[in-house]
Short mmCIF file of C-alpha atoms in Angstrom, two decimals:
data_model
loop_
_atom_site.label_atom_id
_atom_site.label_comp_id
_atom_site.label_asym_id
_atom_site.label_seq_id
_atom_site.Cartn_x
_atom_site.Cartn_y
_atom_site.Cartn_z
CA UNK A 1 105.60 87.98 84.10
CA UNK A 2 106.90 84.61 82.84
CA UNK A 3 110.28 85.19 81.51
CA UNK A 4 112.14 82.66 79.34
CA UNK A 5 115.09 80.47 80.53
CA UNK A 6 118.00 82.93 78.96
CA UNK A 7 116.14 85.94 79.84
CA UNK A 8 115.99 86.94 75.83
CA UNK A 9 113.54 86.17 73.18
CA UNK A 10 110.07 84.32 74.31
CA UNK A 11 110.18 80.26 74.18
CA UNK A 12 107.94 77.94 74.26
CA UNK A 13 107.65 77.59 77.84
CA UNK A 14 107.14 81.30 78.76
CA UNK A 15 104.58 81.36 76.22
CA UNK A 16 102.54 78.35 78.06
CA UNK A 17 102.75 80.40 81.26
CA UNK A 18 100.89 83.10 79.34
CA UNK A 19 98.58 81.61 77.44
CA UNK A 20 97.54 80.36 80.96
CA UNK A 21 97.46 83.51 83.09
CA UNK A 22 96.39 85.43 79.56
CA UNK A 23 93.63 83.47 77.96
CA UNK A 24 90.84 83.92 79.81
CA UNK A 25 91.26 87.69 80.16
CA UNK A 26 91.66 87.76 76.56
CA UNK A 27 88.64 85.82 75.64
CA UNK A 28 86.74 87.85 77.84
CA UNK A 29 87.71 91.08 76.11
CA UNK A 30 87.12 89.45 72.62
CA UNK A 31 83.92 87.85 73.30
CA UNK A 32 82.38 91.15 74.18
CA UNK A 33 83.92 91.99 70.63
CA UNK A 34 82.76 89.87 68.58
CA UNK A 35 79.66 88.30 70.69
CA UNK A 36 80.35 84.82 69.48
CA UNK A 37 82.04 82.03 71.55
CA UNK A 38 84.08 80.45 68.69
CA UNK A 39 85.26 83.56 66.91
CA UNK A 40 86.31 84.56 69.95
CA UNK A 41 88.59 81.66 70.75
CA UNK A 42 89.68 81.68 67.37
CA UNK A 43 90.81 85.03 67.72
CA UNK A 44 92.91 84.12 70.74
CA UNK A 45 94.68 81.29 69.73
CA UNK A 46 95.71 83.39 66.60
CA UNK A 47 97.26 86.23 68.61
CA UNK A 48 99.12 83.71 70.46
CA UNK A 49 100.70 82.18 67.63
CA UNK A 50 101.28 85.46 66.01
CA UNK A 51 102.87 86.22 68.74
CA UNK A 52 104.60 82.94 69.00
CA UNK A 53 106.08 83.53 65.22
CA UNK A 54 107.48 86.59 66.04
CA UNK A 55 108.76 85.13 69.05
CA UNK A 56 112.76 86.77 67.57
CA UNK A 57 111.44 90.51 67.71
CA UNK A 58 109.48 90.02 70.49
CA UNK A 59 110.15 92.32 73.81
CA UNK A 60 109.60 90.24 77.22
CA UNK A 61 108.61 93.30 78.94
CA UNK A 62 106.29 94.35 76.86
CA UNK A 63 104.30 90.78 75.69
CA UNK A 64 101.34 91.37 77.47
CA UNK A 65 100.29 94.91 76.23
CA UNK A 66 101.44 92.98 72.75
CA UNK A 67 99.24 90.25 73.24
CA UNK A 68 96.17 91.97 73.64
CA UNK A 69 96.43 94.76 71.15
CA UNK A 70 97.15 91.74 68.65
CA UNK A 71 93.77 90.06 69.90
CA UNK A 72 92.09 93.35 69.58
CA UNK A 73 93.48 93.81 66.28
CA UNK A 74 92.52 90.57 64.93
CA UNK A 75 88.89 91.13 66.84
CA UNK A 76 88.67 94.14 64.40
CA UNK A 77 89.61 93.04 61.38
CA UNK A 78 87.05 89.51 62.11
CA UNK A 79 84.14 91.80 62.77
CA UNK A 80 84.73 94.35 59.92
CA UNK A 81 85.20 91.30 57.49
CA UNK A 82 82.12 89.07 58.64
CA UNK A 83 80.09 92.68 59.26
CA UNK A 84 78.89 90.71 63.01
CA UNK A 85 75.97 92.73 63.93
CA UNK A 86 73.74 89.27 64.74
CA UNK A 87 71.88 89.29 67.48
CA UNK A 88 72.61 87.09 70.10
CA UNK A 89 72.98 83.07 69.48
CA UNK A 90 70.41 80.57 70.84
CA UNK A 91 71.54 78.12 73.60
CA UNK A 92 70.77 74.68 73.02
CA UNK A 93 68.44 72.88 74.83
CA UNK A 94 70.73 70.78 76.46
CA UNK A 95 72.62 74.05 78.42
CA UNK A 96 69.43 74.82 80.40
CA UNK A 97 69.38 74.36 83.81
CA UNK A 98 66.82 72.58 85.38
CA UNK A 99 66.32 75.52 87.79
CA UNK A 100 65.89 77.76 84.25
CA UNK A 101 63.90 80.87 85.12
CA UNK A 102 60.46 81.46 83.20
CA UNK A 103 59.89 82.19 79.77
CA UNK A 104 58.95 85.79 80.48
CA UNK A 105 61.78 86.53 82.87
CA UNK A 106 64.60 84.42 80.44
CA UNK A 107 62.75 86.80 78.04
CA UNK A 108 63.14 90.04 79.94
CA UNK A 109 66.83 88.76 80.53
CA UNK A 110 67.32 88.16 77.08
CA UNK A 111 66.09 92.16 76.14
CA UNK A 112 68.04 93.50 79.17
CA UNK A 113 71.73 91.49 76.87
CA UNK A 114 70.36 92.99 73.44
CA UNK A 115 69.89 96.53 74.85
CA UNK A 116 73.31 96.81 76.90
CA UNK A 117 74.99 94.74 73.92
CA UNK A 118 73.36 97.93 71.86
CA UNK A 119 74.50 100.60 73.61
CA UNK A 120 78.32 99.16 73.85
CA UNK A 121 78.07 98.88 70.01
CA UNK A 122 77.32 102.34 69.36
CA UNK A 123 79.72 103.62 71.59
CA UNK A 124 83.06 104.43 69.24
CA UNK A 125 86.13 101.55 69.25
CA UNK A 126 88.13 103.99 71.38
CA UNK A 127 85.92 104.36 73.87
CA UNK A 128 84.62 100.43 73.55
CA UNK A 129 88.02 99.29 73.64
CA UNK A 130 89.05 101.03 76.84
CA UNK A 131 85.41 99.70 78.51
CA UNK A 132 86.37 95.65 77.44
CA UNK A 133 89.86 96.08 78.48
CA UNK A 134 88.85 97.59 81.80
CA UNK A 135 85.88 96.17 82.74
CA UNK A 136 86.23 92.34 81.13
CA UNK A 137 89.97 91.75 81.48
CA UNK A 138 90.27 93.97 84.78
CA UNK A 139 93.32 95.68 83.18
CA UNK A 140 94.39 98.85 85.13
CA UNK A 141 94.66 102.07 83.56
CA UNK A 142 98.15 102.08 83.00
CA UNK A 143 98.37 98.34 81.91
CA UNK A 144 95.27 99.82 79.20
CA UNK A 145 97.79 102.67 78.22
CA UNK A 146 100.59 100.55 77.31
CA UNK A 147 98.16 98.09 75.46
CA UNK A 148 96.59 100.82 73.30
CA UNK A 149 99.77 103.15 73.37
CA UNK A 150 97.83 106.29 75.00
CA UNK A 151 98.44 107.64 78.63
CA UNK A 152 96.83 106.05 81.37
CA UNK A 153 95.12 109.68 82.33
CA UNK A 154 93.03 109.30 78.95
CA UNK A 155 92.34 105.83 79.63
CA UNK A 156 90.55 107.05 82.45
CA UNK A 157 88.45 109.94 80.61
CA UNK A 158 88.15 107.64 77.84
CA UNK A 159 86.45 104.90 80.40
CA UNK A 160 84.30 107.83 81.89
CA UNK A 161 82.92 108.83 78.74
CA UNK A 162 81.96 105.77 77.61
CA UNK A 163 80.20 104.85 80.91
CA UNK A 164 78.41 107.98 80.44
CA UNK A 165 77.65 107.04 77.02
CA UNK A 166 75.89 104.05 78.16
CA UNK A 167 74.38 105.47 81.32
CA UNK A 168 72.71 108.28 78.83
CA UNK A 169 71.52 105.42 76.33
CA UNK A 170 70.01 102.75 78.26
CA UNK A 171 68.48 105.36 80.34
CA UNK A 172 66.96 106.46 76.81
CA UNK A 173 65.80 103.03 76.27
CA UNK A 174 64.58 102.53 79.78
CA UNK A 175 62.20 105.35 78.95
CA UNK A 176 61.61 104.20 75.74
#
């Protein structure tokens, strides 16, 4: 954990080291939030400097749980406001690889995203928060405790209940 110089309060260079072992891990949990690149990034750069202005109250041992509740937090509030229920955004042209697969397997690919992206939407933000902290940011289940202030044994049920969840519904729509 990067500490700062004096060992107290967070500075700018302790901040730097987290932003780069942080951001990506972050961005990955947010993205699967708010399914839109820019929001996302948004999102993280304003829980950093959140962060960053409360740098005086801030706890060094406990940034990292801090950080990503605050991106969750601001992830929540985003989606609520702008009501983000869109389906997924076009890529341009210009992204697609010359080895692009066919129209009716970029297609099936394309229903495959929607249907998962469906099922993790309908699963409640308790249960969808522990699934994007655990599975998109790799967080263990104690590291997801501290970040959402429960105890790491109902991370765990909370994790296997919303993998059931999804199991049960894309099985539905499998069948469907």
């Amino acid at each position: 954990m990067p500490k700062s110089p004096d060992g107290g309060a967070l500075d700018q260079a302790a901040l730097e080291q987290l932003y780069v072992k942080l951001e990506k891990p972050i961005y990955n949990v947010v993205y699967r939030w708010l399914w839109n690149a820019n929001d996302a990034q948004e999102v993280v750069q304003q829980a950093f400097l959140n962060v960053w202005k409360a740098r005086d109250r801030v706890d060094m041992t406990t940034i990292e749980p801090l950080l990503y509740r605050t991106a969750l937090n601001l992830a929540s509030n985003r989606r609520r406001s702008r009501r983000l229920w869109g389906w997924l955004g076009m890529e341009s042209a210009s992204e697609v690889p010359s080895d692009a697969p066919s129209p009716a397997e970029a297609l099936a690919e394309a229903r495959k995203r929607v249907r998962v992206r469906a099922a993790i939407e309908a699963l409640p933000e308790k249960l969808r928060q522990v699934l994007m902290l655990s599975e998109y940011a790799e967080l263990s289940y104690d590291e997801i405790g501290t970040t959402l202030g429960i105890p790491a044994g109902t991370v765990g049920s909370r994790r296997a209940t919303a993998l059931a969840r999804l199991t049960e519904a894309l099985a539905e729509k499998e069948e469907a």
